[in-house]
Amino acid sequence: MTLATALPHFGEACLGLALTTALLAFGLSIAAYSRRGSDLALLKSAERSLYLSTATFTLAALVLIFCFLTDNFLVRYVFSYSSSAMPIVYKIAALWGGQEGSLLFWVWISSLYGALAIYFHRHTDRSLIPIAITVFSSILIFFGFLLIYHENPFALFPDVPHDGRGLNPLLQNPSMALHPPSLYLGFTGMSVPFAFAISALVSRQLDSRWIIASRRWTLTAWLFLSIGNLLGAQWAYVELGWGGFWGWDPVENAAILPWFTATAFLHSVMIQEKRGMLKFWNVHLIVISFMLTILGTYLTRSGVVQSVHSFARSNIGYFFLGFLAITLIVSTYLIYSRRKDLRSANIFESFFSKESAFVVNNIALVGAAFIILWCTLFPTASELIVGSRVIVGPPFFNKMLAPLGIILLILTGIGPIIAWRRSSASQFDRNFLWPIIVGIIAMGTSALLGITHWYAVLTAFGAAFVLTTVIEEFYRGTLSRITQFGEPWNIALFRASFRNNRKYGGYVVHVGIVLIFIGIAGSLYKDVYEFEMAPGQTVTFDQYSATLEKFEDRESANQSERYAVLHLESDDQFLSEVRPARFFYKNPEQPTTEVDIYSRWSEDVYFTLGDFHSETGSAKIQITLNPLISLLWLGGLILIAGGFISMLPPMEFQRKNPPTKREAA
Amino acid sequence: MDPVYLFSFLGLLSLAFAYIFFPLIPKNSTSSSQHEEALQNYEDLLFQKSKALENLMELDHDREFGKVNEEDYEDIRNRLLREADAIYQSLKTLEQNDPFFSELEIGLQTKRGKTK
């Protein structure tokens, strides 16, 4: 037996051991819980089983990566998604390029999350640990069974094929090397708050403990979901060549759904922490978020929805549906049997309070998630009921979600400037005056600039309103420290922000959201031009002119490339050379469109090379002007930075000792 | 399957089971579940205490930033102070009445004495 044949067997053995130890963790954790945690030895054994399961899933994943790196085409999965000419980075990315590898990757990250969560909380939250292990191990058992009995990534060919089929060329993009891992880290990360929530429900410890235990994990999952969705939008923008970034494709929708509910949770959990309210709602949000991650995986993997992103399909959908049904039944039973323990400790005192703003924010976020879910599943539901697939297109999504988006944007500004419990009308005027004035000025300015679409006008108002409230909050926080401690403004700003980084990090996230909204509003004014161009020909559009200099052909081991070399000018000033291209991949045989973008803060000039006509020596070139899209990407980066700031532990700053008399002299 | 691989696998499996079940080997240790429960109640009260203090500080900030008027401020502050006092009393009762905390205190004093 050679290493090439031994390694896949070793990988399979690892999967078998991982499943066995996950089953042991499940049994031992239940035994430990049934003895009310008094048997610490049982609990320790359960923890060890989970760690070992994680270690063996990790080994299995590493073995598969090694098989990719060594072009071990004896392994069916490696043959299907890799080829010897592929760059190393895509050989690693091929791990999640197909069904079996994706599932292995999913369970691997999930096991890592579980092991880390148990390790870090084993002393501080011991009473939550037994059932948390049961939940984590249940997830591992489900995926372990799928991998071993249905989607074995280590299945072998009887003879070694000469070369593999290669990864889908659309996935051979830097964003795609990072987008799926980020999304998976977000999806699987939701299992940690879910495990703690279920554990709290089972053990009836529904005080703040599970909230504290899971807070940072939820934020981590939310952050990775944000990164994953942004990278997905970036990939769609640069790889699919249609000039847009979000097409309301079912798989895109599946990825954004848990983001909405997790965002709602991150807001409503503050009400539970501060006021002991919304306990019932919060456990629902966590269960729904976790189920949406499983639903997302189901939609991507089962093929029940038609999507440009469904790169892997099989009949594992029924298993996912079964898993979803079990999760739903168990969670519903637990929540409703514990509803008395989930009663609020306080009541809403006024409509004009932060709590009320957060509740409206939750309704809007969950409402948006529900609309997206309904519109995503509608084609499948209509096919089941009436026999024909009724497609819900992007215009319908936009029409339904735009008003909710505006409400959410304005709430982003209202939340920070009103107090907990109640705000009086007079104080209301004082805090809202400037943001409203600045908002109206922004609205007027946008109207003067010819912006008349209601969504864009209201976005201008909302964006200015929110930015003013954020600036006000930073200003007041800084001023307070300057007055109290006499610190210089820059130190005061830093200390005010990082002493309460959860709050101020949240404000930074709000700035990111505002910029994303502006970027989306800009897409309403997108212009598309199509030209049939031959070398030497010049075309003009908007304030630009473009001259096609030549077509250029290149050959590499994996693909043939044809570039259109254009010179872009504005007001007779040379701006840039742009090189949109068409790649023709050899293995697998597939063409792709490689766009080129001339980017400035006010707009992107987006070039797509279409079909080449050899008889005329010309090609179709599509040019799209995307106003303000750079703000969308910048907003995404700011949102991620804000998320990181919120995750940091609060910093304590010592007051400087007052200067001695001698120093003062 | 090659016997060498089979035995290697069985060997690894035995090691894995030994690692998992080693904590189940009986040892002379006492159960600490009661202590754990007391500690967790204590931690929960400490969390509530920190939240109560945070709420009071935030209320002061809200007043400073003009988000609440004087009348509401006084009313809410008094309520928060009463809540904080109740938490403080519960903490005190737990520390005084739970034998775990008295044992812990004696242990700490002994340790301090030894260090001195």
PDB file of C-alpha atoms in Angstrom, chain A residues 18 20-33 35 37-54 118 122 126 129-130 133-134 137, chain B residues 15-27:
ATOM      1  CA  ALA A  18     -14.547  11.461  15.018  1.00  0.00           C
ATOM      2  CA  THR A  20     -17.450   7.498  17.510  1.00  0.00           C
ATOM      3  CA  THR A  21     -16.062  10.103  19.894  1.00  0.00           C
ATOM      4  CA  ALA A  22     -18.916  12.515  19.079  1.00  0.00           C
ATOM      5  CA  LEU A  23     -21.371   9.733  19.978  1.00  0.00           C
ATOM      6  CA  LEU A  24     -19.450   9.154  23.216  1.00  0.00           C
ATOM      7  CA  ALA A  25     -19.510  12.895  23.979  1.00  0.00           C
ATOM      8  CA  PHE A  26     -23.275  12.869  23.437  1.00  0.00           C
ATOM      9  CA  GLY A  27     -23.858   9.922  25.788  1.00  0.00           C
ATOM     10  CA  LEU A  28     -21.402  11.029  28.474  1.00  0.00           C
ATOM     11  CA  SER A  29     -22.722  14.617  28.524  1.00  0.00           C
ATOM     12  CA  ILE A  30     -26.290  13.400  28.998  1.00  0.00           C
ATOM     13  CA  ALA A  31     -25.102  11.074  31.774  1.00  0.00           C
ATOM     14  CA  ALA A  32     -23.226  13.975  33.396  1.00  0.00           C
ATOM     15  CA  TYR A  33     -26.303  16.226  33.168  1.00  0.00           C
ATOM     16  CA  ARG A  35     -26.465  13.412  37.646  1.00  0.00           C
ATOM     17  CA  GLY A  37     -23.346  17.882  37.175  1.00  0.00           C
ATOM     18  CA  SER A  38     -22.322  16.243  40.473  1.00  0.00           C
ATOM     19  CA  ASP A  39     -20.180  13.772  38.623  1.00  0.00           C
ATOM     20  CA  LEU A  40     -17.357  15.931  37.396  1.00  0.00           C
ATOM     21  CA  ALA A  41     -15.477  12.864  36.131  1.00  0.00           C
ATOM     22  CA  LEU A  42     -18.272  12.090  33.660  1.00  0.00           C
ATOM     23  CA  LEU A  43     -18.304  15.689  32.504  1.00  0.00           C
ATOM     24  CA  LYS A  44     -14.532  15.656  32.084  1.00  0.00           C
ATOM     25  CA  SER A  45     -14.828  12.515  29.941  1.00  0.00           C
ATOM     26  CA  ALA A  46     -17.534  14.159  27.841  1.00  0.00           C
ATOM     27  CA  GLU A  47     -15.316  17.217  27.322  1.00  0.00           C
ATOM     28  CA  ARG A  48     -12.401  14.983  26.316  1.00  0.00           C
ATOM     29  CA  SER A  49     -14.586  13.107  23.837  1.00  0.00           C
ATOM     30  CA  LEU A  50     -15.552  16.382  22.201  1.00  0.00           C
ATOM     31  CA  TYR A  51     -11.922  17.526  22.048  1.00  0.00           C
ATOM     32  CA  LEU A  52     -10.910  14.220  20.498  1.00  0.00           C
ATOM     33  CA  SER A  53     -13.725  14.411  17.981  1.00  0.00           C
ATOM     34  CA  THR A  54     -12.488  17.883  17.016  1.00  0.00           C
ATOM     35  CA  ILE A 118     -16.293  24.342  25.950  1.00  0.00           C
ATOM     36  CA  ARG A 122     -15.539  24.936  31.312  1.00  0.00           C
ATOM     37  CA  ARG A 126     -19.878  24.704  34.285  1.00  0.00           C
ATOM     38  CA  ILE A 129     -21.463  22.772  29.832  1.00  0.00           C
ATOM     39  CA  PRO A 130     -23.109  19.283  29.876  1.00  0.00           C
ATOM     40  CA  ILE A 133     -21.647  19.389  24.794  1.00  0.00           C
ATOM     41  CA  THR A 134     -24.812  17.410  23.942  1.00  0.00           C
ATOM     42  CA  SER A 137     -21.948  16.602  19.633  1.00  0.00           C
TER      43      SER A 137
ATOM     44  CA  LEU B  15      -5.231   5.428  23.217  1.00  0.00           C
ATOM     45  CA  ALA B  16      -8.282   7.564  22.374  1.00  0.00           C
ATOM     46  CA  PHE B  17     -10.531   5.560  24.704  1.00  0.00           C
ATOM     47  CA  ALA B  18      -7.894   5.677  27.458  1.00  0.00           C
ATOM     48  CA  TYR B  19      -7.757   9.474  27.097  1.00  0.00           C
ATOM     49  CA  ILE B  20     -11.551   9.770  27.269  1.00  0.00           C
ATOM     50  CA  PHE B  21     -12.200   7.381  30.125  1.00  0.00           C
ATOM     51  CA  PHE B  22      -9.182   8.193  32.291  1.00  0.00           C
ATOM     52  CA  PRO B  23     -11.138  10.762  34.389  1.00  0.00           C
ATOM     53  CA  LEU B  24     -13.644   7.999  35.279  1.00  0.00           C
ATOM     54  CA  ILE B  25     -11.046   6.054  37.235  1.00  0.00           C
ATOM     55  CA  PRO B  26     -12.207   6.478  40.873  1.00  0.00           C
ATOM     56  CA  LYS B  27     -10.174   8.947  42.885  1.00  0.00           C
TER      57      LYS B  27
END
